[in-house]
mmCIF file of C-alpha atoms and ligand atoms in Angstrom:
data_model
loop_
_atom_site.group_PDB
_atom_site.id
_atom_site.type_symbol
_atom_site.label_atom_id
_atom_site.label_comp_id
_atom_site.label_asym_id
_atom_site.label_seq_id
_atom_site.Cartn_x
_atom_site.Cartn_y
_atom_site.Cartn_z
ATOM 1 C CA UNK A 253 -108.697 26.225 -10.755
ATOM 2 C CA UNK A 254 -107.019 24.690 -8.104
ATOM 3 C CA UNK A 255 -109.039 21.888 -5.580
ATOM 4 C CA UNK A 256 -110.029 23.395 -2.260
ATOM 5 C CA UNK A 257 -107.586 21.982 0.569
ATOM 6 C CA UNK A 258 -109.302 19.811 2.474
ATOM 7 C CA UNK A 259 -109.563 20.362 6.398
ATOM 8 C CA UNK A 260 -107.567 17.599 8.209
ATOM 9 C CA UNK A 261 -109.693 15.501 10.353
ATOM 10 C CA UNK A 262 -109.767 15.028 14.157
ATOM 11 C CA UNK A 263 -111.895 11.675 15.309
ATOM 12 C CA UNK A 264 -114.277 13.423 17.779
ATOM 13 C CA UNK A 265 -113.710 12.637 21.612
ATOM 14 C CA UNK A 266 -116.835 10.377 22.406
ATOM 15 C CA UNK A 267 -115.233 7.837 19.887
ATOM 16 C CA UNK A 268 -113.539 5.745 21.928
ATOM 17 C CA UNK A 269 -113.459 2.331 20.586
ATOM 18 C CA UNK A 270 -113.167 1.631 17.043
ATOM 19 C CA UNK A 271 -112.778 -1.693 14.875
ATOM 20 C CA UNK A 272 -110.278 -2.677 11.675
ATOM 21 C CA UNK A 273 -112.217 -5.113 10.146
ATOM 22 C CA UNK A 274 -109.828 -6.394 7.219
ATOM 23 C CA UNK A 275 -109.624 -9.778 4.987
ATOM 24 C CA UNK A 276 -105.531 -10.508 5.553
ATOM 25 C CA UNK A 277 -103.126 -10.190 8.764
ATOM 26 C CA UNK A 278 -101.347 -7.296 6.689
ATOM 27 C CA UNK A 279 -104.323 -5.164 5.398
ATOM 28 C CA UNK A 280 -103.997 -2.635 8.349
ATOM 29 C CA UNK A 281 -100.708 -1.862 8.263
ATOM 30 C CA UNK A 282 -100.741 -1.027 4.362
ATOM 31 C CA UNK A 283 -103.573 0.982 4.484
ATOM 32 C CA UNK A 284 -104.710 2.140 7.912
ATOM 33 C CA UNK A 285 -102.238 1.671 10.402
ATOM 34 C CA UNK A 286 -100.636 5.561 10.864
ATOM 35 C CA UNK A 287 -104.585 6.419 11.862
ATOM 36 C CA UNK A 288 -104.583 3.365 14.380
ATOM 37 C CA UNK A 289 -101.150 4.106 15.962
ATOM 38 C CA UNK A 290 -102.711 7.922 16.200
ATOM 39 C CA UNK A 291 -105.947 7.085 17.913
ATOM 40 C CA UNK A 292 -104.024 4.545 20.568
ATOM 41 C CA UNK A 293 -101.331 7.408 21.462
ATOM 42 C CA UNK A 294 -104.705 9.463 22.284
ATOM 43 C CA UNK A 295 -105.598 6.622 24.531
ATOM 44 C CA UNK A 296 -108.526 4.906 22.381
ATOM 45 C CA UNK A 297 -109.206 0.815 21.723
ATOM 46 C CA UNK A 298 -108.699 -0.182 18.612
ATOM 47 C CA UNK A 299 -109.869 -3.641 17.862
ATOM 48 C CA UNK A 300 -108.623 -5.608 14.592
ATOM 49 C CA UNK A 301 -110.800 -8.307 13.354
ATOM 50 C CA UNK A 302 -109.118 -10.097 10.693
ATOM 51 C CA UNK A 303 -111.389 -12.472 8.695
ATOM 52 C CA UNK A 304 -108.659 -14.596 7.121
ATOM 53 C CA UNK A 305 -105.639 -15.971 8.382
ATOM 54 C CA UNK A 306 -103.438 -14.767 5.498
ATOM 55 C CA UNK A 307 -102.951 -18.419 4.688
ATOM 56 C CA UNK A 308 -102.602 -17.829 0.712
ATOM 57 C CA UNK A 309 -99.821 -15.115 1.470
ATOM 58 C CA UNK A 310 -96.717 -16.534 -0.383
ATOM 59 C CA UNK A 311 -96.864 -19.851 -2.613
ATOM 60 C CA UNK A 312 -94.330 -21.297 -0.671
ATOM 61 C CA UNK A 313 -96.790 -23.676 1.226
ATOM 62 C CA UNK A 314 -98.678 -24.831 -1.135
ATOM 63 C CA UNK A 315 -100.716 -26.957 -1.633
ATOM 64 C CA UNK A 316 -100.696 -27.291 2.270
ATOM 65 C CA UNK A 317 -100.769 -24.158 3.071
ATOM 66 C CA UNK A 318 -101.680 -24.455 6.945
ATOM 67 C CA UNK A 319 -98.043 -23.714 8.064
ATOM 68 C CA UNK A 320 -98.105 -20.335 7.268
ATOM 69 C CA UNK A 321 -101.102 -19.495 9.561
ATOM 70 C CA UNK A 322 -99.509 -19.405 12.722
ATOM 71 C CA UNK A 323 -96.256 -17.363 11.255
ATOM 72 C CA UNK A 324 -99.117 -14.778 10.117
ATOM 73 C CA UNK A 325 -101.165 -14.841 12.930
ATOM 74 C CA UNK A 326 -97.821 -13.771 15.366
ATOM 75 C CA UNK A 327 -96.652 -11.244 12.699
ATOM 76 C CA UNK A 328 -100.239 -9.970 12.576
ATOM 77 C CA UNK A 329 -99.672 -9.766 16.504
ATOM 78 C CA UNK A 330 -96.485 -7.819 16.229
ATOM 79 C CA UNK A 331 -97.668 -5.210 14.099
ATOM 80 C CA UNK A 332 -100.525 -5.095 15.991
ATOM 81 C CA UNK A 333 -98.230 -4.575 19.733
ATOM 82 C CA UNK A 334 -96.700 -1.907 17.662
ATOM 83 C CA UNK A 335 -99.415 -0.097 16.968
ATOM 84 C CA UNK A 336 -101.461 -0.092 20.547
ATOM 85 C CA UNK A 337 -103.883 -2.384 19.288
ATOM 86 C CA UNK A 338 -104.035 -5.136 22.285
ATOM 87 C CA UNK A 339 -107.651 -7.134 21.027
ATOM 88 C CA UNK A 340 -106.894 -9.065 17.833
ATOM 89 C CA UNK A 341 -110.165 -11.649 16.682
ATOM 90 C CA UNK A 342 -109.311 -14.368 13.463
ATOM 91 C CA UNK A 343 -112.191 -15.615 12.249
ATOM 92 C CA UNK A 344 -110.535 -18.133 10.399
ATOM 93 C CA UNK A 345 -111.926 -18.008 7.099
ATOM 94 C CA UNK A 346 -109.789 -19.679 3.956
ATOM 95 C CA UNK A 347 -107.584 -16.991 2.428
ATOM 96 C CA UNK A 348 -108.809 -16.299 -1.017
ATOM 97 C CA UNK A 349 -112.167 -17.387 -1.289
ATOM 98 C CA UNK A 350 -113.736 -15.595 0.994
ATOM 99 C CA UNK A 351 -117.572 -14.184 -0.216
ATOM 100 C CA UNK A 352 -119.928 -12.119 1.505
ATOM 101 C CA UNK A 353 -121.783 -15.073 2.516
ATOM 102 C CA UNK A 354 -124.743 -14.650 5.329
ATOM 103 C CA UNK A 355 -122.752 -16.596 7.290
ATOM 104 C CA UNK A 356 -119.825 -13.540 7.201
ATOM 105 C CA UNK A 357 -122.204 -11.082 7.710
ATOM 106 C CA UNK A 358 -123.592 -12.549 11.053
ATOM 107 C CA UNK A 359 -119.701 -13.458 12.081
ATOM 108 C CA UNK A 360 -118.963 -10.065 11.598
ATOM 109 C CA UNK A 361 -122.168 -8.776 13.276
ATOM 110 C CA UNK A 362 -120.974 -11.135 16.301
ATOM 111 C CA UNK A 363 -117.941 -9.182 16.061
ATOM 112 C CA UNK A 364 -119.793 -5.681 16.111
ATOM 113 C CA UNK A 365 -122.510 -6.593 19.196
ATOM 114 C CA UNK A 366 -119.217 -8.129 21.645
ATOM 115 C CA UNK A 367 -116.625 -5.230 21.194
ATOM 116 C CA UNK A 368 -119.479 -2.199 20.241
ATOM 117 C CA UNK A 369 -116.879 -0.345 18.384
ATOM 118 C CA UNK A 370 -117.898 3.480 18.162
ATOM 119 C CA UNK A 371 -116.469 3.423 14.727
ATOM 120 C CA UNK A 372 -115.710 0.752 12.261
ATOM 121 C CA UNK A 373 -113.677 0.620 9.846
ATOM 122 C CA UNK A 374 -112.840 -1.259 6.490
ATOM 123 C CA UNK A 375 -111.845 -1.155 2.748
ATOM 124 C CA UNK A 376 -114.492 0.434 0.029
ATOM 125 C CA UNK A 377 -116.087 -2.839 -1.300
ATOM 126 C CA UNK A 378 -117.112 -0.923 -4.805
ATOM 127 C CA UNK A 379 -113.387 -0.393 -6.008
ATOM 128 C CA UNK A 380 -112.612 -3.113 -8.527
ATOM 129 C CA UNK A 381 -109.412 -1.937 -9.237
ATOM 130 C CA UNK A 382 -106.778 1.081 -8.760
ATOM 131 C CA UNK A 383 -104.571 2.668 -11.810
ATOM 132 C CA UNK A 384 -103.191 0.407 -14.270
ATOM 133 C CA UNK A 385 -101.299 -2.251 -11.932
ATOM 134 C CA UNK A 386 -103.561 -3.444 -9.021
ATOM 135 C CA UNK A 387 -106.660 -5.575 -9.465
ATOM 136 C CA UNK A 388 -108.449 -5.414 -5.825
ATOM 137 C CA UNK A 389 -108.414 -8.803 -3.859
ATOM 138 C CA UNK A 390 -111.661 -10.365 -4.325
ATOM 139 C CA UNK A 391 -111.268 -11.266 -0.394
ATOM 140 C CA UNK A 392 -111.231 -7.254 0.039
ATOM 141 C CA UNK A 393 -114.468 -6.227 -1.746
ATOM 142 C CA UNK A 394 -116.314 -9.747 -0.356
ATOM 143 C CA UNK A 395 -114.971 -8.585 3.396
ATOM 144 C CA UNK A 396 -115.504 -4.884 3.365
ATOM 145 C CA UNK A 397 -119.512 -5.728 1.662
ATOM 146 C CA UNK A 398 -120.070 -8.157 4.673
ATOM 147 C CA UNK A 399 -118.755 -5.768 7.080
ATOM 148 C CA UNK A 400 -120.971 -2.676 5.835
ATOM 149 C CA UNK A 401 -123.958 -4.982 6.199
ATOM 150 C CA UNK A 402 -123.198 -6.128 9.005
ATOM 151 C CA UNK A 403 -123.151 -2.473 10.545
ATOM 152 C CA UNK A 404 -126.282 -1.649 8.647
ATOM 153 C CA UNK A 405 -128.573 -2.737 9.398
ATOM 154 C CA UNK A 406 -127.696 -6.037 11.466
ATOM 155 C CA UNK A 407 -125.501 -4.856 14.051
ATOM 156 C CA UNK A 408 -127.959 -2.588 14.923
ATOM 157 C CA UNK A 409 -131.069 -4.944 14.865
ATOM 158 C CA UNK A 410 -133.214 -7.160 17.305
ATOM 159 C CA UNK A 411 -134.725 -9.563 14.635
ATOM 160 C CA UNK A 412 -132.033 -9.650 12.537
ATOM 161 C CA UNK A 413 -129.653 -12.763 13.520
ATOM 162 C CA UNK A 414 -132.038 -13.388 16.595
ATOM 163 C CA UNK A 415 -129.475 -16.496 17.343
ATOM 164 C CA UNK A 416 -126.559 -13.598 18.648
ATOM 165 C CA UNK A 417 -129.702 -12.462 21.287
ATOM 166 C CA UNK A 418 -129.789 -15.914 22.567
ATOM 167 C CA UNK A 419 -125.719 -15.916 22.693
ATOM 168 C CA UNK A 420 -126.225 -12.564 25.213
ATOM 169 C CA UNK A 421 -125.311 -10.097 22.437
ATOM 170 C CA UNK A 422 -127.952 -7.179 22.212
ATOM 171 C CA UNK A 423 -127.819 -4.700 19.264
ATOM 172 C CA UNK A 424 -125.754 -2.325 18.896
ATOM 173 C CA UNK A 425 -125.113 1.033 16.716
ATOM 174 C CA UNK A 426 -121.921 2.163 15.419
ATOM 175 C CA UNK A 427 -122.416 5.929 15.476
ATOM 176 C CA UNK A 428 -119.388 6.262 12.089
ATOM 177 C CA UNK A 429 -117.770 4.036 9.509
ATOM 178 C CA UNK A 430 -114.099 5.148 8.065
ATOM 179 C CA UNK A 431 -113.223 3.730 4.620
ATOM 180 C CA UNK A 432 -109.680 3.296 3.102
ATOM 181 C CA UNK A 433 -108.903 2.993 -0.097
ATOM 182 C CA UNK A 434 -111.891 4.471 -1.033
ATOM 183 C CA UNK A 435 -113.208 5.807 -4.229
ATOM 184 C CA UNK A 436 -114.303 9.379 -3.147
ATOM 185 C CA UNK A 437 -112.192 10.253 0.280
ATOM 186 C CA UNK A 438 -113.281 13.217 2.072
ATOM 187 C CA UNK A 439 -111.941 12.821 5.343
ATOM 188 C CA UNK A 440 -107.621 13.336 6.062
ATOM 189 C CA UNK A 441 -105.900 11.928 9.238
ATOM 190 C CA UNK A 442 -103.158 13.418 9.554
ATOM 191 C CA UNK A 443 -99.910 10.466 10.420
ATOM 192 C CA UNK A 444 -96.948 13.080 10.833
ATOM 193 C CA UNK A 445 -96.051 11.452 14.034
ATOM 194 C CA UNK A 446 -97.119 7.447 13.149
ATOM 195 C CA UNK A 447 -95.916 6.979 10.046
ATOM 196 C CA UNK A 448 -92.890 5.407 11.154
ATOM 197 C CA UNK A 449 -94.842 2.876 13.740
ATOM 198 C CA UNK A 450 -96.825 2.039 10.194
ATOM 199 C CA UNK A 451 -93.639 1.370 8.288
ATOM 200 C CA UNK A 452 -92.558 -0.600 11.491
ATOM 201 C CA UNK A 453 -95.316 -2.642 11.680
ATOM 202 C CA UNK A 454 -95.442 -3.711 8.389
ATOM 203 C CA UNK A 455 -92.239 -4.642 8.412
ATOM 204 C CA UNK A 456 -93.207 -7.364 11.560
ATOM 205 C CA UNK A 457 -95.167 -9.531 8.411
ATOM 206 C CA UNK A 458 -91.582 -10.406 7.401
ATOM 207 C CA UNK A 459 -93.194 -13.522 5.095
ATOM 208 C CA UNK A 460 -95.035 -11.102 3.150
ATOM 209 C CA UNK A 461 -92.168 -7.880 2.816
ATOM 210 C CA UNK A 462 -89.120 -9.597 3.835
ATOM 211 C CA UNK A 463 -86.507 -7.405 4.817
ATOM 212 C CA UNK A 464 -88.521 -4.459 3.909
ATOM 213 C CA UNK A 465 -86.409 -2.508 2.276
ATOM 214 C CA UNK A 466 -89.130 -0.755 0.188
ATOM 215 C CA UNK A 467 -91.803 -0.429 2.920
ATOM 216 C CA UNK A 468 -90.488 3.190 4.188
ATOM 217 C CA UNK A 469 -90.181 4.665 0.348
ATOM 218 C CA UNK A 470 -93.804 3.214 -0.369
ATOM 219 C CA UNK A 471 -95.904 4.146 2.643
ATOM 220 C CA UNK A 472 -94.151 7.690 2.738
ATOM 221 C CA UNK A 473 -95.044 8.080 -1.056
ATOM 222 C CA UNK A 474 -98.832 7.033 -0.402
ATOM 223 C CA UNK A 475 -99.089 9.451 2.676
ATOM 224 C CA UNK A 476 -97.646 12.081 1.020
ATOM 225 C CA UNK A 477 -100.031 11.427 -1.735
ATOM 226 C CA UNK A 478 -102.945 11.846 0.686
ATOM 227 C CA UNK A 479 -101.152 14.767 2.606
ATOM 228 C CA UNK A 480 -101.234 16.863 -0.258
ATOM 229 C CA UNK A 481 -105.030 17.282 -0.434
ATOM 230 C CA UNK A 482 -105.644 18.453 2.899
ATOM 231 C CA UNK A 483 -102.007 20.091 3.698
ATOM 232 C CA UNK A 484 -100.657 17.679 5.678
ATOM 233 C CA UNK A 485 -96.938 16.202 5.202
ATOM 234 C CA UNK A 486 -98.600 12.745 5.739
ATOM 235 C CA UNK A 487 -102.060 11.378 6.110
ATOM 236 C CA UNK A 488 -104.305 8.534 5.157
ATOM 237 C CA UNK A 489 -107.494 9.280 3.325
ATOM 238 C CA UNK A 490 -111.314 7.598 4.557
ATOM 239 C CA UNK A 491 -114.788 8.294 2.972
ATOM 240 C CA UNK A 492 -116.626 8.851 6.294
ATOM 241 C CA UNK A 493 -120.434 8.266 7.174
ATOM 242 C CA UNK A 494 -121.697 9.497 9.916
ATOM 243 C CA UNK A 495 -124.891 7.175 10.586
ATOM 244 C CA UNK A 496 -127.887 8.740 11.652
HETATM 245 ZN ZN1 LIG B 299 -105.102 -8.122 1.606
#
């Protein structure tokens, strides 16, 4: 029997603001970026938070690899200007290492409190690898574990981090959480119209694709993937919770 077509999804009105939390300058733009480019074109804030500065991206700098954080930080701000995202926040953490260290989680809960994103969103921490050929960044699970805790329940909390209160930054609920990549999607955003501003964009981390040549024929492949459930041409596929 054939799977039941899944109904594409349309982020409700009242969501206004939303924040990428990712681990790397280019996470967005290979995994979330035709949904971003949508929701700015409807005329909604999208903030990305990006918890390292990419540093680790090519072994050309090493074993100083300090150079390439400003190259990724601007090409993270290109894509970004592509996209309508105009807030960008580094956090600054080393690229590679990164755990989901208390210290994250209250970073990240900093994060949450100043911008008070209606929805966040980040990778699915629980996905150890995908197929036969990718073994997840450790910097993706440890970022997209911090950033789950630090919607629930910190974020959200008075006594929890009671050192952001004294910094002016009262709680504050994010009402959904989007996440890509994710074991068990159920939600479809259709990217008909963005997928070429995501191809675009990733393009601008020109350390990391180079010319690009193979961005289009990937990124079309993936959405078309994704498309397919919900009878879309393109889309990108999110587990959603809706937090009560
Ligand atoms: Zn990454």
């Amino acid at each position: 029997m054939a799977a039941k077509t899944k109904t594409p999804h349309a982020l409700d009105a009242s969501l206004q603001k939303i924040l990428c939390i990712s681990a790397h300058p280019d996470d967005n733009e290979f995994t979330v970026a035709g949904s971003v480019a949508r929701w700015t074109r409807e005329g909604r804030a999208v903030v990305f938070c990006l918890v390292t500065s990419g540093s680790a991206g090519t072994n050309e700098y090493t074993p100083s690899s300090d150079g390439l954080v400003p190259i990724r930080e601007r090409e993270c701000r290109d894509a970004a200007a592509i996209l309508g995202v105009k807030e960008l926040e580094f956090l600054g953490y080393a690229d590679g290492t990164v755990e989901p260290t208390i210290a994250l989680r209250r970073d990240l809960t900093r994060i949450i409190r100043r911008h008070k994103p209606d929805v966040v969103l980040c990778s699915d921490p629980t996905v150890r690898w995908y197929g036969n050929v990718y073994l997840n960044h450790p910097d993706h699970r440890a970022v997209a574990s911090a950033a789950l805790d630090a919607v629930f329940p910190s974020s959200e909390t008075r006594s929890i981090f009671p050192e952001l209160l004294a910094e002016g930054l009262e709680r504050h609920k994010v009402k959904q959480v989007f996440l890509a990549g994710a074991r068990d999607p159920d939600v479809y955003v259709d990217i008909s119209r963005t997928l070429a501003a995501k191809c675009r964009a990733l393009k601008a981390h020109r350390s990391q694709v180079g010319k690009g040549e193979w961005v289009d024929q990937l990124l079309k492949a993936w959405a078309i993937r994704d498309g397919k459930k919900a009878g879309l041409r393109y889309a990108e596929a999110f587990k959603r919770m809706v937090l009560g």
